[in-house]
């Protein structure tokens, strides 16, 4: 199998975290020549997005959450699915909350990094939206080392990469205290960075991020 991925993408990084934690033998490759909107890539993923998992049969799967669940189904051990149904539902929630409540603000802020496009009013609104999204994560975090229960799960695969981006954005836009009001989240993020597998993915993402001036 092959995963189309880019180091910085929090959605591709979700899947890399699962691959590393489960010790899977899956090739991790960049998008083909011509990029995400090339005919070759659109044939695999009509949305032209990362990540895409290509099976040995040639079939291709888009969407990080779908890929994570597929990997759990075909490689059940070690499991990244909490056993308790309620915990599993909560873990799946962490795959959805960032998509709806963090992604839009992150993409807005990404475009605002360019001094030519910078608009302070838009930045302020996006930072407020980001903070609101973080408050939703805070509501559902376990308060333990891992996002849900006492083991790493698909919830951590989703959370760590997006928090890497949020923390980078916070530093770029000089908001060092952005996460601080959310005690469980702030502690989770500090602790998560000490885990070796999380640290590997965080380092991959950071290596591809432009440096804040
Ligand atoms: N819901 C998708 C989101 C994927 C996504 O937004 N990927 C970004 C990279 S972080 C991308 O490919 N952007 C290019 C585009 O949308 O044109 C998932 O979970 O896989």
PDB file of C-alpha atoms and ligand atoms in Angstrom:
ATOM      1  CA  UNK A   1       0.000   0.000   0.000  1.00  0.00           C
ATOM      2  CA  UNK A   2       0.993   3.580  -0.555  1.00  0.00           C
ATOM      3  CA  UNK A   3       0.018   6.786   1.237  1.00  0.00           C
ATOM      4  CA  UNK A   4       0.142  10.070  -0.617  1.00  0.00           C
ATOM      5  CA  UNK A   5       1.179  12.543   2.030  1.00  0.00           C
ATOM      6  CA  UNK A   6       3.002  15.820   2.646  1.00  0.00           C
ATOM      7  CA  UNK A   7       4.903  16.480   5.876  1.00  0.00           C
ATOM      8  CA  UNK A   8       2.967  19.631   6.816  1.00  0.00           C
ATOM      9  CA  UNK A   9      -0.595  18.406   6.151  1.00  0.00           C
ATOM     10  CA  UNK A  10      -2.395  17.757   9.454  1.00  0.00           C
ATOM     11  CA  UNK A  11      -4.757  15.375   7.645  1.00  0.00           C
ATOM     12  CA  UNK A  12      -1.958  13.304   6.121  1.00  0.00           C
ATOM     13  CA  UNK A  13      -0.121  13.484   9.456  1.00  0.00           C
ATOM     14  CA  UNK A  14      -3.134  11.828  11.149  1.00  0.00           C
ATOM     15  CA  UNK A  15      -2.597   8.787   8.975  1.00  0.00           C
ATOM     16  CA  UNK A  16       1.201   8.803   9.392  1.00  0.00           C
ATOM     17  CA  UNK A  17       0.679   8.755  13.167  1.00  0.00           C
ATOM     18  CA  UNK A  18      -1.493   5.669  12.835  1.00  0.00           C
ATOM     19  CA  UNK A  19       1.030   4.001  10.493  1.00  0.00           C
ATOM     20  CA  UNK A  20       3.945   4.676  12.893  1.00  0.00           C
ATOM     21  CA  UNK A  21       2.009   3.688  16.015  1.00  0.00           C
ATOM     22  CA  UNK A  22       0.806   0.456  14.431  1.00  0.00           C
ATOM     23  CA  UNK A  23       4.207  -0.215  12.808  1.00  0.00           C
ATOM     24  CA  UNK A  24       2.684  -0.688   9.350  1.00  0.00           C
ATOM     25  CA  UNK A  25       4.668  -1.307   6.192  1.00  0.00           C
ATOM     26  CA  UNK A  26       3.054   1.370   4.004  1.00  0.00           C
ATOM     27  CA  UNK A  27       5.063   3.533   1.595  1.00  0.00           C
ATOM     28  CA  UNK A  28       4.680   7.219   2.343  1.00  0.00           C
ATOM     29  CA  UNK A  29       5.111   9.222  -0.848  1.00  0.00           C
ATOM     30  CA  UNK A  30       4.687  12.845  -2.003  1.00  0.00           C
ATOM     31  CA  UNK A  31       2.011  13.797  -4.550  1.00  0.00           C
ATOM     32  CA  UNK A  32       2.961  12.845  -8.126  1.00  0.00           C
ATOM     33  CA  UNK A  33       4.666  15.256 -10.507  1.00  0.00           C
ATOM     34  CA  UNK A  34       2.050  17.788 -11.504  1.00  0.00           C
ATOM     35  CA  UNK A  35       0.665  17.981  -7.977  1.00  0.00           C
ATOM     36  CA  UNK A  36      -2.736  17.469  -6.389  1.00  0.00           C
ATOM     37  CA  UNK A  37      -4.722  18.786  -9.348  1.00  0.00           C
ATOM     38  CA  UNK A  38      -2.896  16.736 -11.973  1.00  0.00           C
ATOM     39  CA  UNK A  39      -4.922  14.236 -13.986  1.00  0.00           C
ATOM     40  CA  UNK A  40      -2.899  11.395 -12.472  1.00  0.00           C
ATOM     41  CA  UNK A  41      -3.730  12.442  -8.900  1.00  0.00           C
ATOM     42  CA  UNK A  42      -7.362  13.426  -9.607  1.00  0.00           C
ATOM     43  CA  UNK A  43      -7.884   9.919 -10.967  1.00  0.00           C
ATOM     44  CA  UNK A  44      -7.031   8.644  -7.477  1.00  0.00           C
ATOM     45  CA  UNK A  45      -8.694  11.401  -5.485  1.00  0.00           C
ATOM     46  CA  UNK A  46     -11.209  13.569  -7.394  1.00  0.00           C
ATOM     47  CA  UNK A  47     -11.114  16.185  -4.599  1.00  0.00           C
ATOM     48  CA  UNK A  48      -7.394  16.643  -5.264  1.00  0.00           C
ATOM     49  CA  UNK A  49      -6.558  16.535  -1.581  1.00  0.00           C
ATOM     50  CA  UNK A  50      -4.094  14.818   0.715  1.00  0.00           C
ATOM     51  CA  UNK A  51      -4.059  12.173   2.048  1.00  0.00           C
ATOM     52  CA  UNK A  52      -4.933   9.307  -0.315  1.00  0.00           C
ATOM     53  CA  UNK A  53      -4.293   5.659   0.507  1.00  0.00           C
ATOM     54  CA  UNK A  54      -3.700   3.466  -2.543  1.00  0.00           C
ATOM     55  CA  UNK A  55      -4.249  -0.239  -1.922  1.00  0.00           C
ATOM     56  CA  UNK A  56      -2.190  -2.978  -3.564  1.00  0.00           C
ATOM     57  CA  UNK A  57      -5.244  -3.650  -5.760  1.00  0.00           C
ATOM     58  CA  UNK A  58      -4.983  -0.096  -7.119  1.00  0.00           C
ATOM     59  CA  UNK A  59      -8.186   1.037  -5.363  1.00  0.00           C
ATOM     60  CA  UNK A  60      -7.773   4.421  -3.676  1.00  0.00           C
ATOM     61  CA  UNK A  61      -9.315   5.867  -0.512  1.00  0.00           C
ATOM     62  CA  UNK A  62      -9.517   9.605   0.286  1.00  0.00           C
ATOM     63  CA  UNK A  63     -10.355  11.304   3.619  1.00  0.00           C
ATOM     64  CA  UNK A  64      -8.115  10.882   6.636  1.00  0.00           C
ATOM     65  CA  UNK A  65     -10.899   9.667   8.964  1.00  0.00           C
ATOM     66  CA  UNK A  66     -11.983   7.008   6.473  1.00  0.00           C
ATOM     67  CA  UNK A  67      -8.387   5.870   5.985  1.00  0.00           C
ATOM     68  CA  UNK A  68      -7.787   5.671   9.748  1.00  0.00           C
ATOM     69  CA  UNK A  69     -10.884   3.506  10.197  1.00  0.00           C
ATOM     70  CA  UNK A  70      -9.900   1.290   7.263  1.00  0.00           C
ATOM     71  CA  UNK A  71      -6.439   0.728   8.749  1.00  0.00           C
ATOM     72  CA  UNK A  72      -8.071  -0.238  12.064  1.00  0.00           C
ATOM     73  CA  UNK A  73     -10.267  -2.753  10.231  1.00  0.00           C
ATOM     74  CA  UNK A  74      -7.488  -4.447   8.302  1.00  0.00           C
ATOM     75  CA  UNK A  75      -4.751  -4.131  10.957  1.00  0.00           C
ATOM     76  CA  UNK A  76      -6.672  -4.525  14.223  1.00  0.00           C
ATOM     77  CA  UNK A  77      -3.568  -4.849  16.412  1.00  0.00           C
ATOM     78  CA  UNK A  78      -2.320  -2.799  18.037  1.00  0.00           C
ATOM     79  CA  UNK A  79      -5.753  -1.236  18.172  1.00  0.00           C
ATOM     80  CA  UNK A  80      -6.207   2.525  18.140  1.00  0.00           C
ATOM     81  CA  UNK A  81      -9.923   2.106  18.774  1.00  0.00           C
ATOM     82  CA  UNK A  82     -11.065   2.420  22.378  1.00  0.00           C
ATOM     83  CA  UNK A  83     -12.981  -0.740  23.371  1.00  0.00           C
ATOM     84  CA  UNK A  84     -15.797   1.003  25.211  1.00  0.00           C
ATOM     85  CA  UNK A  85     -18.457   2.171  22.699  1.00  0.00           C
ATOM     86  CA  UNK A  86     -18.860   5.560  24.343  1.00  0.00           C
ATOM     87  CA  UNK A  87     -15.093   6.132  24.357  1.00  0.00           C
ATOM     88  CA  UNK A  88     -14.972   5.054  20.710  1.00  0.00           C
ATOM     89  CA  UNK A  89     -17.710   7.556  19.851  1.00  0.00           C
ATOM     90  CA  UNK A  90     -15.720  10.245  21.662  1.00  0.00           C
ATOM     91  CA  UNK A  91     -12.560   9.279  19.793  1.00  0.00           C
ATOM     92  CA  UNK A  92     -14.445   9.619  16.504  1.00  0.00           C
ATOM     93  CA  UNK A  93     -15.653  13.025  17.642  1.00  0.00           C
ATOM     94  CA  UNK A  94     -12.024  14.160  17.695  1.00  0.00           C
ATOM     95  CA  UNK A  95     -11.813  13.238  14.009  1.00  0.00           C
ATOM     96  CA  UNK A  96     -14.727  15.545  13.236  1.00  0.00           C
ATOM     97  CA  UNK A  97     -14.353  18.543  15.550  1.00  0.00           C
ATOM     98  CA  UNK A  98     -11.125  19.849  13.953  1.00  0.00           C
ATOM     99  CA  UNK A  99     -12.603  19.538  10.448  1.00  0.00           C
ATOM    100  CA  UNK A 100     -15.585  21.723  11.239  1.00  0.00           C
ATOM    101  CA  UNK A 101     -14.243  23.963  13.973  1.00  0.00           C
ATOM    102  CA  UNK A 102     -10.525  24.485  13.307  1.00  0.00           C
ATOM    103  CA  UNK A 103      -9.881  23.837   9.609  1.00  0.00           C
ATOM    104  CA  UNK A 104     -11.647  26.979   8.267  1.00  0.00           C
ATOM    105  CA  UNK A 105      -9.753  29.332  10.613  1.00  0.00           C
ATOM    106  CA  UNK A 106      -6.452  27.528   9.975  1.00  0.00           C
ATOM    107  CA  UNK A 107      -6.859  27.905   6.216  1.00  0.00           C
ATOM    108  CA  UNK A 108      -7.786  31.593   6.589  1.00  0.00           C
ATOM    109  CA  UNK A 109      -4.735  32.235   8.763  1.00  0.00           C
ATOM    110  CA  UNK A 110      -2.529  30.294   6.360  1.00  0.00           C
ATOM    111  CA  UNK A 111      -3.446  32.756   3.615  1.00  0.00           C
ATOM    112  CA  UNK A 112      -2.969  35.722   5.955  1.00  0.00           C
ATOM    113  CA  UNK A 113       0.725  34.864   6.425  1.00  0.00           C
ATOM    114  CA  UNK A 114       1.464  36.628   3.171  1.00  0.00           C
ATOM    115  CA  UNK A 115       2.126  40.301   4.091  1.00  0.00           C
ATOM    116  CA  UNK A 116       0.480  41.345   0.796  1.00  0.00           C
ATOM    117  CA  UNK A 117      -2.809  39.675   1.801  1.00  0.00           C
ATOM    118  CA  UNK A 118      -2.674  40.391   5.531  1.00  0.00           C
ATOM    119  CA  UNK A 119      -5.892  41.869   6.944  1.00  0.00           C
ATOM    120  CA  UNK A 120      -5.880  42.474  10.700  1.00  0.00           C
ATOM    121  CA  UNK A 121      -9.684  42.301  11.018  1.00  0.00           C
ATOM    122  CA  UNK A 122      -9.808  38.914   9.293  1.00  0.00           C
ATOM    123  CA  UNK A 123      -6.889  37.656  11.393  1.00  0.00           C
ATOM    124  CA  UNK A 124      -8.680  38.733  14.583  1.00  0.00           C
ATOM    125  CA  UNK A 125     -11.869  36.914  13.572  1.00  0.00           C
ATOM    126  CA  UNK A 126      -9.972  33.784  12.543  1.00  0.00           C
ATOM    127  CA  UNK A 127      -8.047  33.729  15.843  1.00  0.00           C
ATOM    128  CA  UNK A 128     -11.359  34.069  17.714  1.00  0.00           C
ATOM    129  CA  UNK A 129     -12.800  31.171  15.696  1.00  0.00           C
ATOM    130  CA  UNK A 130      -9.696  29.117  16.411  1.00  0.00           C
ATOM    131  CA  UNK A 131     -10.067  29.814  20.115  1.00  0.00           C
ATOM    132  CA  UNK A 132     -13.734  28.772  19.998  1.00  0.00           C
ATOM    133  CA  UNK A 133     -12.752  25.543  18.237  1.00  0.00           C
ATOM    134  CA  UNK A 134     -10.155  24.869  20.936  1.00  0.00           C
ATOM    135  CA  UNK A 135     -12.831  25.339  23.594  1.00  0.00           C
ATOM    136  CA  UNK A 136     -14.849  22.529  21.971  1.00  0.00           C
ATOM    137  CA  UNK A 137     -11.843  20.205  22.129  1.00  0.00           C
ATOM    138  CA  UNK A 138     -11.397  21.151  25.785  1.00  0.00           C
ATOM    139  CA  UNK A 139     -14.990  20.103  26.486  1.00  0.00           C
ATOM    140  CA  UNK A 140     -14.390  16.539  25.363  1.00  0.00           C
ATOM    141  CA  UNK A 141     -10.805  15.808  26.423  1.00  0.00           C
ATOM    142  CA  UNK A 142     -10.348  13.137  29.061  1.00  0.00           C
ATOM    143  CA  UNK A 143      -7.885  15.201  31.078  1.00  0.00           C
ATOM    144  CA  UNK A 144      -5.509  12.220  31.027  1.00  0.00           C
ATOM    145  CA  UNK A 145      -2.340  11.720  29.019  1.00  0.00           C
ATOM    146  CA  UNK A 146      -4.286  10.473  25.993  1.00  0.00           C
ATOM    147  CA  UNK A 147      -7.277  12.249  24.470  1.00  0.00           C
ATOM    148  CA  UNK A 148      -9.709   9.446  25.309  1.00  0.00           C
ATOM    149  CA  UNK A 149      -9.219   6.735  27.936  1.00  0.00           C
ATOM    150  CA  UNK A 150      -5.766   5.548  28.950  1.00  0.00           C
ATOM    151  CA  UNK A 151      -4.319   4.387  25.606  1.00  0.00           C
ATOM    152  CA  UNK A 152      -3.330   6.137  22.383  1.00  0.00           C
ATOM    153  CA  UNK A 153      -6.210   6.129  19.929  1.00  0.00           C
ATOM    154  CA  UNK A 154      -7.415   7.535  16.638  1.00  0.00           C
ATOM    155  CA  UNK A 155      -8.373  10.626  18.673  1.00  0.00           C
ATOM    156  CA  UNK A 156      -4.691  11.353  19.315  1.00  0.00           C
ATOM    157  CA  UNK A 157      -3.899  10.707  15.632  1.00  0.00           C
ATOM    158  CA  UNK A 158      -6.310  13.544  14.829  1.00  0.00           C
ATOM    159  CA  UNK A 159      -5.440  15.921  17.638  1.00  0.00           C
ATOM    160  CA  UNK A 160      -1.647  16.009  17.690  1.00  0.00           C
ATOM    161  CA  UNK A 161      -1.145  17.128  14.067  1.00  0.00           C
ATOM    162  CA  UNK A 162      -3.798  19.833  14.230  1.00  0.00           C
ATOM    163  CA  UNK A 163      -2.420  21.146  17.524  1.00  0.00           C
ATOM    164  CA  UNK A 164       1.017  21.321  15.893  1.00  0.00           C
ATOM    165  CA  UNK A 165      -0.491  23.670  13.320  1.00  0.00           C
ATOM    166  CA  UNK A 166      -2.438  25.651  15.926  1.00  0.00           C
ATOM    167  CA  UNK A 167       0.630  26.130  18.080  1.00  0.00           C
ATOM    168  CA  UNK A 168       2.689  27.170  15.057  1.00  0.00           C
ATOM    169  CA  UNK A 169      -0.055  29.647  14.036  1.00  0.00           C
ATOM    170  CA  UNK A 170      -0.156  30.981  17.597  1.00  0.00           C
ATOM    171  CA  UNK A 171       3.529  31.694  17.450  1.00  0.00           C
ATOM    172  CA  UNK A 172       3.408  33.136  13.914  1.00  0.00           C
ATOM    173  CA  UNK A 173       0.593  35.530  14.863  1.00  0.00           C
ATOM    174  CA  UNK A 174       2.169  36.302  18.263  1.00  0.00           C
ATOM    175  CA  UNK A 175      -0.545  34.676  20.348  1.00  0.00           C
ATOM    176  CA  UNK A 176       1.571  32.653  22.801  1.00  0.00           C
ATOM    177  CA  UNK A 177      -1.361  32.259  25.193  1.00  0.00           C
ATOM    178  CA  UNK A 178      -3.915  31.024  22.632  1.00  0.00           C
ATOM    179  CA  UNK A 179      -4.198  27.550  24.177  1.00  0.00           C
ATOM    180  CA  UNK A 180      -3.653  28.602  27.776  1.00  0.00           C
ATOM    181  CA  UNK A 181      -7.320  29.225  28.756  1.00  0.00           C
ATOM    182  CA  UNK A 182      -8.006  25.569  27.949  1.00  0.00           C
ATOM    183  CA  UNK A 183      -6.297  23.817  30.834  1.00  0.00           C
ATOM    184  CA  UNK A 184      -6.842  20.210  29.757  1.00  0.00           C
ATOM    185  CA  UNK A 185      -5.892  20.986  26.171  1.00  0.00           C
ATOM    186  CA  UNK A 186      -2.789  22.948  27.140  1.00  0.00           C
ATOM    187  CA  UNK A 187      -1.604  20.119  29.412  1.00  0.00           C
ATOM    188  CA  UNK A 188      -2.485  17.508  26.777  1.00  0.00           C
ATOM    189  CA  UNK A 189      -0.393  19.349  24.181  1.00  0.00           C
ATOM    190  CA  UNK A 190       2.622  19.724  26.513  1.00  0.00           C
ATOM    191  CA  UNK A 191       2.480  16.003  27.391  1.00  0.00           C
ATOM    192  CA  UNK A 192       1.792  14.834  23.833  1.00  0.00           C
ATOM    193  CA  UNK A 193       5.022  16.378  22.573  1.00  0.00           C
ATOM    194  CA  UNK A 194       7.050  14.160  24.934  1.00  0.00           C
ATOM    195  CA  UNK A 195       5.794  10.936  23.306  1.00  0.00           C
ATOM    196  CA  UNK A 196       8.380   9.663  20.793  1.00  0.00           C
ATOM    197  CA  UNK A 197       5.909   8.763  18.034  1.00  0.00           C
ATOM    198  CA  UNK A 198       4.011  12.027  18.366  1.00  0.00           C
ATOM    199  CA  UNK A 199       7.357  13.861  18.387  1.00  0.00           C
ATOM    200  CA  UNK A 200       8.367  12.215  15.102  1.00  0.00           C
ATOM    201  CA  UNK A 201       5.220  13.457  13.338  1.00  0.00           C
ATOM    202  CA  UNK A 202       5.400  16.897  14.965  1.00  0.00           C
ATOM    203  CA  UNK A 203       9.026  17.216  13.769  1.00  0.00           C
ATOM    204  CA  UNK A 204       8.005  16.192  10.239  1.00  0.00           C
ATOM    205  CA  UNK A 205       5.305  18.871  10.200  1.00  0.00           C
ATOM    206  CA  UNK A 206       7.533  21.586  11.690  1.00  0.00           C
ATOM    207  CA  UNK A 207      10.338  20.811   9.247  1.00  0.00           C
ATOM    208  CA  UNK A 208       8.013  21.867   6.421  1.00  0.00           C
ATOM    209  CA  UNK A 209       6.625  25.034   8.031  1.00  0.00           C
ATOM    210  CA  UNK A 210       7.925  28.446   7.139  1.00  0.00           C
ATOM    211  CA  UNK A 211       9.777  30.034  10.041  1.00  0.00           C
ATOM    212  CA  UNK A 212       8.028  32.900  11.848  1.00  0.00           C
ATOM    213  CA  UNK A 213      10.002  36.157  11.364  1.00  0.00           C
TER     214      UNK A 213
HETATM  215  N1  LIG B   1     -11.402  16.160   4.949  1.00  0.00           N
HETATM  216  C1  LIG B   1     -10.127  15.918   4.332  1.00  0.00           C
HETATM  217  C2  LIG B   1      -9.340  17.212   4.309  1.00  0.00           C
HETATM  218  C3  LIG B   1      -8.048  17.070   3.533  1.00  0.00           C
HETATM  219  C4  LIG B   1      -7.382  18.401   3.263  1.00  0.00           C
HETATM  220  O1  LIG B   1      -7.925  19.504   3.475  1.00  0.00           O
HETATM  221  N2  LIG B   1      -6.141  18.300   2.775  1.00  0.00           N
HETATM  222  C5  LIG B   1      -5.415  19.487   2.402  1.00  0.00           C
HETATM  223  C6  LIG B   1      -3.965  19.374   2.888  1.00  0.00           C
HETATM  224  S1  LIG B   1      -3.881  19.680   4.613  1.00  0.00           S
HETATM  225  C7  LIG B   1      -5.357  19.565   0.901  1.00  0.00           C
HETATM  226  O2  LIG B   1      -5.122  18.567   0.249  1.00  0.00           O
HETATM  227  N3  LIG B   1      -5.578  20.758   0.372  1.00  0.00           N
HETATM  228  C8  LIG B   1      -5.531  20.988  -1.038  1.00  0.00           C
HETATM  229  C9  LIG B   1      -6.875  21.367  -1.581  1.00  0.00           C
HETATM  230  O3  LIG B   1      -7.887  21.265  -0.865  1.00  0.00           O
HETATM  231  O4  LIG B   1      -6.908  21.771  -2.737  1.00  0.00           O
HETATM  232  C10 LIG B   1      -9.393  14.809   5.092  1.00  0.00           C
HETATM  233  O5  LIG B   1      -9.669  14.635   6.283  1.00  0.00           O
HETATM  234  O6  LIG B   1      -8.576  14.091   4.497  1.00  0.00           O
END
